[in-house]
Structures are given as structure tokens and as C-alpha cells.
Amino acid sequence: MPELPEMENYRVLLSEKILDLPITGVIVNRDKSINKEVQAFSQELVGNRVIFVERRAKHLIFHLANGKRLVLHLMLGGMIYWGTEEERPDRSTQVEIQFGEYTLFFIGLRLGYLHLLTSKETEEAMSDLGPEPLDRRMNAERFANLLKGRRGTLKTTLVNQHIIAGIGNCYSDEIAFAAGLRPSSKTQNIASSTELTERLYHAMQSVLREAASEGGYMEMPLMNGDTKTGSYDEQCRVYDREGEACLRCGGTIERVEITGKKAFFCPNCQNEA
């Protein structure tokens, strides 16, 4: 599932392509991927323009010239592609938004969605999300306050969108590795230690910033000639590397299940808190 770095990469690249271009057509191949009747959805978009692309947690929010918002959540298996009809990927699309000769293809929206909302409805939809980990207002002290009183494991805490927004399975494991902590570590134990909390905070910052700058781990390019998207995949230290040698200590990466979520870690150099 795309996480904060993947969606931030999409935001940056799309902002260079689609802003202020008139929307010339809309194709909906799966009604359940949108929240309006197809005709009403299309009428709202055709002739409209995207004036700003925002990311909130794992969502992209396309701000339209008429004040409405298109809210995208790709969920599991979702991705997008920008290109001409000749460049379109050999994949089924659920929604297509046309900008003249170029189209923004929405692919794999079986669980994901593209909803047309008012500004107020968008705020309400995002209201239960936790703060952004890379927000300029986030610091070690505020992060420590987020952990206070929390129970459970490090893994479940990091992926809980109500506590902090945008982190999922991949980057929770990468952050735990960077901090030298096992994903199964108890959050309350980390919160009781200033040293561990600060180490975790700095690990979160460094991993997410590096991953976003490298285009995240999703391998499919966003457009023809895109060599950035997915380039972080080969840099993952533990995620999806079960049985491989740890790049830090040479130990063997293991996979476990933590409350139904897979987690990858090195038992040799990641400690239990």
C-alpha cells in the first residue's frame, strides 16, 4: 500500500504536470470507486482545473478551481499513471481524467477511491487523522507527547493513523530498524525513556525524508521517463527481505506477525524495549 513517501512523490511530480490544465474528459469504469453518480461526477470535473495538489497522510487532495476537492486514497494495490493513450499501462483502469492529450489513469482502485467533496467534507474526512510526521511543527517533544499513555507494540503504534499519519507496514519496519528497536517493542517502554523516544523520532524523520526524496518503494513509474518513482525499493534495509543478510550487522532478517501485520526485523541488532 502506498504510504507517505509514495504519495508525497506523486504530489511533487503531478504538481509539475497537471496544475491549471483544463479537464477535458472523464471516464469511469467502476462506479464504486467514486462517490457520485457518474454523470454528476463528470459534469463537475469537465472544464474544471486542478490548482493545487496536497498530501494528507496517505491521501492526495486535488484542489479544484471551483472550490471542490478530489480526495484520493489508493489503499492496497492502487497506483496512478500520467501519460498519453499510447503510453497507457496494460492494466485495467477504474477512473480516467483527461487533460487534452494526456490522461491521469487511476489503476487498482478495488479498495481505494476517488471522492469528490466540498472543502468542509474534506476536512471532516481527515479530522480523525493524527499529525503529520514531517510537519514543520513536529519535533521530538511533540512526538514524545504522542507516545505518552499509549500501550501496545511499536509496530501497531506507528501504523495507527489516529496517532500519527502516513506510516504503514513498510516504513514502520524501516523506522524500527533505523532506531535499533524491534517492531514488537512495547510503546510504553519506549515512551518511558527519553533516549529511546528521541532515537525513534530521529529515525522516523530520516527514513521518511530519505524515502520521499528517493521516490518511495513502489516500482511502477508515474510517467514515461520517470526514473525516480520506486528507487527507494532497493534501499529498504529490512522490509520484505526475510532470510537475507542484515546490511548493518550481517544477521539474518526475520519475519513475524504482530497483531495480524507482517513485520521484518534483524534479531541480532534490533533490541526489545
CSV table of C-alpha atoms in Angstrom, one decimal, residues 59-162:
chain,number,residue,atom,x,y,z
A,59,HIS,CA,-4.3,10.7,0.7
A,60,LEU,CA,-3.8,13.1,-2.2
A,61,ILE,CA,-6.2,16.0,-2.3
A,62,PHE,CA,-6.7,17.7,-5.7
A,63,HIS,CA,-7.9,21.3,-5.1
A,64,LEU,CA,-10.2,22.3,-7.9
A,65,ALA,CA,-10.8,25.8,-9.3
A,66,ASN,CA,-14.4,25.7,-8.2
A,67,GLY,CA,-13.5,25.1,-4.6
A,68,LYS,CA,-14.3,21.4,-4.6
A,69,ARG,CA,-11.7,18.7,-3.8
A,70,LEU,CA,-10.9,15.3,-5.3
A,71,VAL,CA,-9.7,13.1,-2.5
A,72,LEU,CA,-7.7,10.0,-3.5
A,73,HIS,CA,-6.8,7.0,-1.3
A,74,LEU,CA,-5.1,4.3,-3.2
A,75,MET,CA,-5.4,1.6,-0.5
A,76,LEU,CA,-4.0,-1.8,-1.3
A,77,GLY,CA,-2.8,-2.3,-4.9
A,78,GLY,CA,-3.7,1.2,-6.1
A,79,MET,CA,-1.5,3.4,-8.3
A,80,ILE,CA,-1.7,6.2,-10.8
A,81,TYR,CA,-0.1,6.9,-14.2
A,82,TRP,CA,0.2,10.1,-16.2
A,83,GLY,CA,0.5,9.8,-20.0
A,84,THR,CA,-1.0,9.6,-23.4
A,85,GLU,CA,-3.3,7.0,-24.7
A,86,GLU,CA,-0.3,5.3,-26.5
A,87,GLU,CA,1.6,5.3,-23.2
A,88,ARG,CA,-1.1,3.9,-21.0
A,89,PRO,CA,-0.1,0.8,-19.0
A,90,ASP,CA,-1.5,-2.6,-19.8
A,91,ARG,CA,-3.7,-2.5,-16.7
A,92,SER,CA,-7.4,-2.1,-16.1
A,93,THR,CA,-8.4,1.4,-15.0
A,94,GLN,CA,-11.2,2.4,-12.7
A,95,VAL,CA,-11.2,6.1,-13.4
A,96,GLU,CA,-9.5,8.3,-16.1
A,97,ILE,CA,-9.3,12.1,-16.0
A,98,GLN,CA,-8.3,13.6,-19.3
A,99,PHE,CA,-6.3,16.8,-19.8
A,100,GLY,CA,-6.2,17.2,-23.5
A,101,GLU,CA,-3.8,14.6,-25.0
A,102,TYR,CA,-2.7,13.5,-21.5
A,103,THR,CA,-4.7,11.4,-19.1
A,104,LEU,CA,-4.3,10.7,-15.4
A,105,PHE,CA,-5.1,6.9,-15.1
A,106,PHE,CA,-6.3,5.6,-11.7
A,107,ILE,CA,-5.4,1.9,-11.5
A,108,GLY,CA,-6.2,-0.8,-8.9
A,109,LEU,CA,-8.9,1.1,-7.1
A,110,ARG,CA,-10.7,-2.0,-5.9
A,111,LEU,CA,-10.4,-1.0,-2.3
A,112,GLY,CA,-9.3,2.6,-2.9
A,113,TYR,CA,-11.4,5.5,-4.0
A,114,LEU,CA,-11.6,8.9,-5.7
A,115,HIS,CA,-14.2,11.1,-4.0
A,116,LEU,CA,-15.5,14.5,-5.0
A,117,LEU,CA,-16.0,16.5,-1.8
A,118,THR,CA,-16.6,20.1,-0.6
A,119,SER,CA,-13.9,21.8,1.4
A,120,LYS,CA,-15.9,21.1,4.6
A,121,GLU,CA,-16.5,17.5,3.7
A,122,THR,CA,-12.8,17.0,3.1
A,123,GLU,CA,-11.9,18.5,6.5
A,124,GLU,CA,-14.4,16.2,8.1
A,125,ALA,CA,-13.0,13.2,6.3
A,126,MET,CA,-9.5,14.0,7.5
A,127,SER,CA,-10.5,15.0,11.0
A,128,ASP,CA,-9.6,11.7,12.8
A,129,LEU,CA,-6.1,11.6,11.4
A,130,GLY,CA,-3.1,12.2,13.6
A,131,PRO,CA,-0.4,14.9,12.9
A,132,GLU,CA,2.0,14.7,10.0
A,133,PRO,CA,5.4,13.3,11.0
A,134,LEU,CA,7.2,15.7,8.7
A,135,ASP,CA,5.2,18.7,9.5
A,136,ARG,CA,7.4,21.7,10.5
A,137,ARG,CA,5.6,21.8,13.8
A,138,MET,CA,6.6,18.3,14.6
A,139,ASN,CA,9.5,18.0,17.0
A,140,ALA,CA,10.9,15.5,19.5
A,141,GLU,CA,8.9,16.9,22.3
A,142,ARG,CA,5.6,16.8,20.4
A,143,PHE,CA,6.4,13.3,19.3
A,144,ALA,CA,7.1,12.2,22.9
A,145,ASN,CA,3.7,13.6,23.9
A,146,LEU,CA,2.0,11.4,21.2
A,147,LEU,CA,3.5,8.3,22.7
A,148,LYS,CA,2.6,9.1,26.3
A,149,GLY,CA,0.0,6.9,27.8
A,150,ARG,CA,0.0,4.6,24.7
A,151,ARG,CA,0.1,0.8,25.1
A,152,GLY,CA,0.8,-1.9,22.5
A,153,THR,CA,3.7,-2.5,20.2
A,154,LEU,CA,5.9,-0.1,18.3
A,155,LYS,CA,4.6,-1.6,15.1
A,156,THR,CA,0.9,-1.0,15.9
A,157,THR,CA,1.6,2.5,17.2
A,158,LEU,CA,3.5,3.6,14.1
A,159,VAL,CA,0.8,2.4,11.7
A,160,ASN,CA,-2.1,3.8,13.7
A,161,GLN,CA,-3.3,6.7,11.6
A,162,HIS,CA,-5.1,8.3,14.6
